[in-house]
PDB file of C-alpha atoms in Angstrom:
ATOM      1  CA  MET G   1     123.675  96.814 101.395  1.00  0.00           C
ATOM      2  CA  ASN G   2     126.700  98.822 100.339  1.00  0.00           C
ATOM      3  CA  ILE G   3     126.347 102.032  98.379  1.00  0.00           C
ATOM      4  CA  LEU G   4     129.591 102.929  96.647  1.00  0.00           C
ATOM      5  CA  SER G   5     131.133 105.878  94.873  1.00  0.00           C
ATOM      6  CA  ALA G   6     131.972 105.534  91.184  1.00  0.00           C
ATOM      7  CA  ASP G   7     135.695 105.485  92.086  1.00  0.00           C
ATOM      8  CA  ALA G   8     135.353 103.002  94.954  1.00  0.00           C
ATOM      9  CA  ASP G   9     138.208 100.873  93.622  1.00  0.00           C
ATOM     10  CA  TYR G  10     141.146 103.305  93.805  1.00  0.00           C
ATOM     11  CA  GLY G  11     139.603 106.664  94.764  1.00  0.00           C
ATOM     12  CA  GLY G  12     140.838 106.638  98.359  1.00  0.00           C
ATOM     13  CA  ALA G  13     139.150 105.998 101.692  1.00  0.00           C
ATOM     14  CA  GLY G  14     135.504 106.576 102.576  1.00  0.00           C
ATOM     15  CA  LYS G  15     134.181 105.390  99.206  1.00  0.00           C
ATOM     16  CA  GLY G  16     131.427 103.214 100.645  1.00  0.00           C
ATOM     17  CA  HIS G  17     128.475 103.596 102.974  1.00  0.00           C
ATOM     18  CA  MET G  18     126.004 101.105 104.431  1.00  0.00           C
ATOM     19  CA  GLY G  19     122.243 101.286 104.169  1.00  0.00           C
ATOM     20  CA  THR G  20     119.435  98.805 104.129  1.00  0.00           C
ATOM     21  CA  GLU G  21     116.564  98.009 101.837  1.00  0.00           C
ATOM     22  CA  VAL G  22     113.408  96.383 103.102  1.00  0.00           C
ATOM     23  CA  TRP G  23     110.404  94.936 101.324  1.00  0.00           C
ATOM     24  CA  SER G  24     107.094  96.686 102.029  1.00  0.00           C
ATOM     25  CA  ASP G  25     104.057  94.442 101.579  1.00  0.00           C
ATOM     26  CA  HIS G  26     101.857  97.521 101.859  1.00  0.00           C
ATOM     27  CA  LEU G  27     103.641  99.328  98.999  1.00  0.00           C
ATOM     28  CA  ASP G  28     104.569  96.126  97.124  1.00  0.00           C
ATOM     29  CA  LYS G  29     108.110  97.432  96.616  1.00  0.00           C
ATOM     30  CA  TRP G  30     111.581  97.775  98.092  1.00  0.00           C
ATOM     31  CA  VAL G  31     112.383 100.815 100.257  1.00  0.00           C
ATOM     32  CA  PHE G  32     115.836 102.269 101.065  1.00  0.00           C
ATOM     33  CA  LEU G  33     116.540 103.267 104.672  1.00  0.00           C
ATOM     34  CA  ASP G  34     119.702 104.791 106.082  1.00  0.00           C
ATOM     35  CA  PRO G  35     119.730 103.761 109.757  1.00  0.00           C
ATOM     36  CA  GLN G  36     122.928 105.698 110.519  1.00  0.00           C
ATOM     37  CA  PHE G  37     121.209 108.964 109.591  1.00  0.00           C
ATOM     38  CA  ASN G  38     117.631 107.909 110.423  1.00  0.00           C
ATOM     39  CA  CYS G  39     116.621 108.993 106.937  1.00  0.00           C
ATOM     40  CA  TYR G  40     114.768 107.719 103.866  1.00  0.00           C
ATOM     41  CA  PRO G  41     113.926 109.148 100.418  1.00  0.00           C
ATOM     42  CA  MET G  42     110.457 109.772  98.973  1.00  0.00           C
ATOM     43  CA  LYS G  43     109.031 111.036  95.705  1.00  0.00           C
ATOM     44  CA  ASP G  44     105.399 112.123  95.444  1.00  0.00           C
ATOM     45  CA  GLY G  45     104.772 110.687  98.909  1.00  0.00           C
ATOM     46  CA  ILE G  46     106.109 107.211  98.039  1.00  0.00           C
ATOM     47  CA  PRO G  47     109.288 105.809  99.639  1.00  0.00           C
ATOM     48  CA  LEU G  48     111.983 104.876  97.116  1.00  0.00           C
ATOM     49  CA  HIS G  49     114.570 102.155  96.812  1.00  0.00           C
ATOM     50  CA  PHE G  50     118.138 103.261  96.169  1.00  0.00           C
ATOM     51  CA  THR G  51     118.140 103.073  92.369  1.00  0.00           C
ATOM     52  CA  GLU G  52     114.936 105.143  92.301  1.00  0.00           C
ATOM     53  CA  LEU G  53     116.674 107.674  94.554  1.00  0.00           C
ATOM     54  CA  VAL G  54     119.523 107.936  92.041  1.00  0.00           C
ATOM     55  CA  GLU G  55     117.165 108.126  89.037  1.00  0.00           C
ATOM     56  CA  HIS G  56     114.900 110.809  90.570  1.00  0.00           C
ATOM     57  CA  TYR G  57     117.476 112.604  92.731  1.00  0.00           C
ATOM     58  CA  ASP G  58     116.439 116.129  91.664  1.00  0.00           C
ATOM     59  CA  HIS G  59     112.821 115.458  92.700  1.00  0.00           C
ATOM     60  CA  VAL G  60     113.381 113.498  95.917  1.00  0.00           C
ATOM     61  CA  GLN G  61     112.359 114.638  99.381  1.00  0.00           C
ATOM     62  CA  PHE G  62     114.279 113.175 102.306  1.00  0.00           C
ATOM     63  CA  HIS G  63     112.546 112.404 105.588  1.00  0.00           C
ATOM     64  CA  SER G  64     114.318 112.531 108.923  1.00  0.00           C
ATOM     65  CA  PRO G  65     113.494 113.929 112.376  1.00  0.00           C
ATOM     66  CA  SER G  66     116.820 115.811 112.253  1.00  0.00           C
ATOM     67  CA  GLU G  67     116.915 119.191 110.493  1.00  0.00           C
ATOM     68  CA  GLU G  68     120.708 118.887 110.238  1.00  0.00           C
ATOM     69  CA  THR G  69     120.355 115.550 108.414  1.00  0.00           C
ATOM     70  CA  LEU G  70     117.794 117.046 106.034  1.00  0.00           C
ATOM     71  CA  ARG G  71     120.305 119.794 105.153  1.00  0.00           C
ATOM     72  CA  GLU G  72     123.415 117.629 104.814  1.00  0.00           C
ATOM     73  CA  TYR G  73     122.213 114.191 103.729  1.00  0.00           C
ATOM     74  CA  PRO G  74     121.349 114.925 100.052  1.00  0.00           C
ATOM     75  CA  SER G  75     124.919 116.031  99.336  1.00  0.00           C
ATOM     76  CA  PHE G  76     126.377 113.194 101.413  1.00  0.00           C
ATOM     77  CA  VAL G  77     124.400 110.374  99.787  1.00  0.00           C
ATOM     78  CA  SER G  78     124.990 111.622  96.237  1.00  0.00           C
ATOM     79  CA  ASP G  79     128.686 110.756  96.675  1.00  0.00           C
ATOM     80  CA  TYR G  80     127.627 107.070  96.653  1.00  0.00           C
ATOM     81  CA  PHE G  81     125.679 106.914  93.389  1.00  0.00           C
ATOM     82  CA  GLY G  82     128.288 104.724  91.662  1.00  0.00           C
ATOM     83  CA  TYR G  83     127.206 101.192  92.607  1.00  0.00           C
ATOM     84  CA  ILE G  84     125.043  99.239  95.000  1.00  0.00           C
ATOM     85  CA  ARG G  85     126.193  95.889  96.324  1.00  0.00           C
ATOM     86  CA  THR G  86     124.687  93.206  98.495  1.00  0.00           C
ATOM     87  CA  ASN G  87     125.782  89.727  99.518  1.00  0.00           C
ATOM     88  CA  ARG G  88     123.854  86.734  98.204  1.00  0.00           C
ATOM     89  CA  LYS G  89     124.254  83.011  98.663  1.00  0.00           C
ATOM     90  CA  GLU G  90     124.520  81.262  95.284  1.00  0.00           C
ATOM     91  CA  HIS G  91     125.554  77.619  94.855  1.00  0.00           C
ATOM     92  CA  GLY G  92     127.188  77.536  98.285  1.00  0.00           C
ATOM     93  CA  HIS G  93     129.216  80.731  97.716  1.00  0.00           C
ATOM     94  CA  THR G  94     128.743  84.239  99.032  1.00  0.00           C
ATOM     95  CA  ILE G  95     128.445  86.443  95.943  1.00  0.00           C
ATOM     96  CA  ARG G  96     128.819  90.217  96.090  1.00  0.00           C
ATOM     97  CA  MET G  97     126.010  91.101  93.676  1.00  0.00           C
ATOM     98  CA  THR G  98     126.758  94.551  92.265  1.00  0.00           C
ATOM     99  CA  LEU G  99     124.560  96.857  90.204  1.00  0.00           C
ATOM    100  CA  PRO G 100     126.325  99.767  88.460  1.00  0.00           C
ATOM    101  CA  LEU G 101     124.386 103.026  88.681  1.00  0.00           C
ATOM    102  CA  GLN G 102     126.611 105.952  87.705  1.00  0.00           C
ATOM    103  CA  GLY G 103     129.713 103.773  87.798  1.00  0.00           C
ATOM    104  CA  CYS G 104     130.578 102.109  84.519  1.00  0.00           C
ATOM    105  CA  GLU G 105     133.421  99.673  85.275  1.00  0.00           C
ATOM    106  CA  GLN G 106     133.386  96.179  86.705  1.00  0.00           C
ATOM    107  CA  GLN G 107     135.739  96.939  89.564  1.00  0.00           C
ATOM    108  CA  LEU G 108     138.015  94.251  90.985  1.00  0.00           C
ATOM    109  CA  ALA G 109     139.066  96.199  94.093  1.00  0.00           C
ATOM    110  CA  PHE G 110     137.482  98.243  96.868  1.00  0.00           C
ATOM    111  CA  GLU G 111     139.566 101.064  98.367  1.00  0.00           C
ATOM    112  CA  ALA G 112     142.638  99.400  96.750  1.00  0.00           C
ATOM    113  CA  MET G 113     141.947  96.086  98.531  1.00  0.00           C
ATOM    114  CA  GLU G 114     141.074  92.835  96.778  1.00  0.00           C
ATOM    115  CA  LEU G 115     137.390  92.347  95.978  1.00  0.00           C
ATOM    116  CA  ASP G 116     136.571  88.636  95.903  1.00  0.00           C
ATOM    117  CA  HIS G 117     133.410  87.056  94.510  1.00  0.00           C
ATOM    118  CA  ALA G 118     132.040  90.204  92.869  1.00  0.00           C
ATOM    119  CA  SER G 119     129.320  89.612  90.307  1.00  0.00           C
ATOM    120  CA  TYR G 120     127.969  92.455  88.185  1.00  0.00           C
ATOM    121  CA  THR G 121     124.518  92.767  86.693  1.00  0.00           C
ATOM    122  CA  ILE G 122     122.797  95.508  84.730  1.00  0.00           C
ATOM    123  CA  ASN G 123     119.365  93.993  85.358  1.00  0.00           C
ATOM    124  CA  LYS G 124     117.578  95.774  88.207  1.00  0.00           C
ATOM    125  CA  ASP G 125     115.210  92.815  88.550  1.00  0.00           C
ATOM    126  CA  ASP G 126     118.204  90.727  89.723  1.00  0.00           C
ATOM    127  CA  PHE G 127     118.589  93.249  92.527  1.00  0.00           C
ATOM    128  CA  TYR G 128     114.937  93.996  93.225  1.00  0.00           C
ATOM    129  CA  PRO G 129     112.895  90.809  92.924  1.00  0.00           C
ATOM    130  CA  ALA G 130     109.216  91.096  93.739  1.00  0.00           C
ATOM    131  CA  LEU G 131     108.496  89.336  97.011  1.00  0.00           C
ATOM    132  CA  ASN G 132     105.367  87.771  98.391  1.00  0.00           C
ATOM    133  CA  HIS G 133     104.018  87.134  94.917  1.00  0.00           C
ATOM    134  CA  THR G 134     102.730  83.674  94.154  1.00  0.00           C
ATOM    135  CA  MET G 135     102.056  82.070  90.811  1.00  0.00           C
ATOM    136  CA  ILE G 136      99.491  79.284  90.910  1.00  0.00           C
ATOM    137  CA  LEU G 137      99.710  76.574  88.268  1.00  0.00           C
ATOM    138  CA  ILE G 138      96.601  74.479  87.674  1.00  0.00           C
ATOM    139  CA  GLU G 139      97.105  70.944  86.402  1.00  0.00           C
ATOM    140  CA  TYR G 140      94.023  68.856  85.713  1.00  0.00           C
ATOM    141  CA  LYS G 141      94.310  65.296  87.009  1.00  0.00           C
ATOM    142  CA  GLU G 142      92.326  63.800  84.151  1.00  0.00           C
ATOM    143  CA  LYS G 143      93.025  65.113  80.678  1.00  0.00           C
ATOM    144  CA  LYS G 144      90.791  64.402  77.722  1.00  0.00           C
ATOM    145  CA  ASP G 145      92.199  63.401  74.342  1.00  0.00           C
ATOM    146  CA  LEU G 146      90.093  65.522  71.989  1.00  0.00           C
ATOM    147  CA  SER G 147      91.095  63.776  68.768  1.00  0.00           C
ATOM    148  CA  LYS G 148      90.326  60.352  70.299  1.00  0.00           C
ATOM    149  CA  LEU G 149      86.923  61.544  71.552  1.00  0.00           C
ATOM    150  CA  ILE G 150      86.056  62.976  68.132  1.00  0.00           C
ATOM    151  CA  GLN G 151      86.966  59.651  66.563  1.00  0.00           C
ATOM    152  CA  ASP G 152      85.157  57.545  69.218  1.00  0.00           C
ATOM    153  CA  TYR G 153      81.930  59.558  68.902  1.00  0.00           C
ATOM    154  CA  ASN G 154      82.237  59.915  65.121  1.00  0.00           C
ATOM    155  CA  ILE G 155      81.913  63.707  65.240  1.00  0.00           C
ATOM    156  CA  GLN G 156      82.091  65.046  61.703  1.00  0.00           C
ATOM    157  CA  THR G 157      80.444  68.475  61.621  1.00  0.00           C
ATOM    158  CA  GLU G 158      80.837  71.665  63.569  1.00  0.00           C
ATOM    159  CA  GLU G 159      77.238  71.326  64.789  1.00  0.00           C
ATOM    160  CA  GLU G 160      77.950  67.839  66.145  1.00  0.00           C
ATOM    161  CA  TYR G 161      81.075  69.175  67.853  1.00  0.00           C
ATOM    162  CA  GLU G 162      79.141  72.044  69.490  1.00  0.00           C
ATOM    163  CA  ALA G 163      76.471  69.608  70.692  1.00  0.00           C
ATOM    164  CA  PHE G 164      79.251  67.440  72.153  1.00  0.00           C
ATOM    165  CA  LEU G 165      80.930  70.316  74.095  1.00  0.00           C
ATOM    166  CA  PRO G 166      79.028  69.774  77.388  1.00  0.00           C
ATOM    167  CA  LEU G 167      80.581  66.306  77.597  1.00  0.00           C
ATOM    168  CA  LEU G 168      84.048  67.847  77.161  1.00  0.00           C
ATOM    169  CA  SER G 169      83.745  70.548  79.808  1.00  0.00           C
ATOM    170  CA  ALA G 170      86.580  70.594  82.334  1.00  0.00           C
ATOM    171  CA  LYS G 171      85.732  69.222  85.754  1.00  0.00           C
ATOM    172  CA  PRO G 172      87.224  71.066  88.732  1.00  0.00           C
ATOM    173  CA  ASP G 173      89.473  68.176  89.710  1.00  0.00           C
ATOM    174  CA  TYR G 174      93.001  69.522  89.575  1.00  0.00           C
ATOM    175  CA  ARG G 175      96.231  69.889  91.445  1.00  0.00           C
ATOM    176  CA  LEU G 176      97.563  73.342  92.384  1.00  0.00           C
ATOM    177  CA  THR G 177     101.278  74.092  92.319  1.00  0.00           C
ATOM    178  CA  PHE G 178     102.398  77.259  94.086  1.00  0.00           C
ATOM    179  CA  ILE G 179     105.559  78.973  92.883  1.00  0.00           C
ATOM    180  CA  HIS G 180     106.838  81.651  95.240  1.00  0.00           C
ATOM    181  CA  THR G 181     109.770  84.051  95.253  1.00  0.00           C
ATOM    182  CA  ALA G 182     110.540  83.405  98.936  1.00  0.00           C
ATOM    183  CA  GLU G 183     112.304  80.042  98.975  1.00  0.00           C
ATOM    184  CA  ALA G 184     112.203  79.664 102.748  1.00  0.00           C
ATOM    185  CA  PHE G 185     108.397  79.570 103.015  1.00  0.00           C
ATOM    186  CA  SER G 186     107.362  76.263 104.566  1.00  0.00           C
ATOM    187  CA  HIS G 187     103.632  76.405 103.786  1.00  0.00           C
ATOM    188  CA  TYR G 188     100.824  78.498 102.329  1.00  0.00           C
ATOM    189  CA  GLU G 189      97.605  79.755 103.868  1.00  0.00           C
ATOM    190  CA  VAL G 190      94.745  79.833 101.402  1.00  0.00           C
ATOM    191  CA  SER G 191      91.679  82.027 101.752  1.00  0.00           C
ATOM    192  CA  ILE G 192      88.778  81.127  99.484  1.00  0.00           C
ATOM    193  CA  ASP G 193      86.978  84.264  98.301  1.00  0.00           C
ATOM    194  CA  GLY G 194      88.871  86.337 100.866  1.00  0.00           C
ATOM    195  CA  TRP G 195      88.237  89.452  98.790  1.00  0.00           C
ATOM    196  CA  ARG G 196      84.473  89.354  99.521  1.00  0.00           C
TER     197      ARG G 196
END
């Protein structure tokens, strides 16, 4: 991912830096890492993604094996609090998805050069989707028509309806549909009562 200064369009050279963000299953969140400086931000013992770093900058601790990096990195990285950008494939095109942080313009250039296929969003969820979350939809194969059953059995009172309920109870004969945020998954592994 690119981290960019607020004046990355015409502010001169050196207005962008590269980092990476990775999904942590253990933390159930995105985490920013700067491999060039072997450094990452934390707050209250929890690693942060880049927008959290910007939002909590005054309360962030940086972790690196280098004392020099720990001294110099906070000032260095704060120069790039304007925008974050990453490439995405959308409808057969490479889109430069950009999230303004302290920058407020939809820039059309980077370091005075043309910036093709830039798309701007203010929604952090566009940038930080939850991964490895699955929604399970249950669809019963055989559905009962309540109004037809009431008519067929001539149910007229609430007491008759309550007595009839055991015949209506849903039978566990259904189809499961799994909706996942990782499109490339080819299959699912299911554990029944795996929490026990």
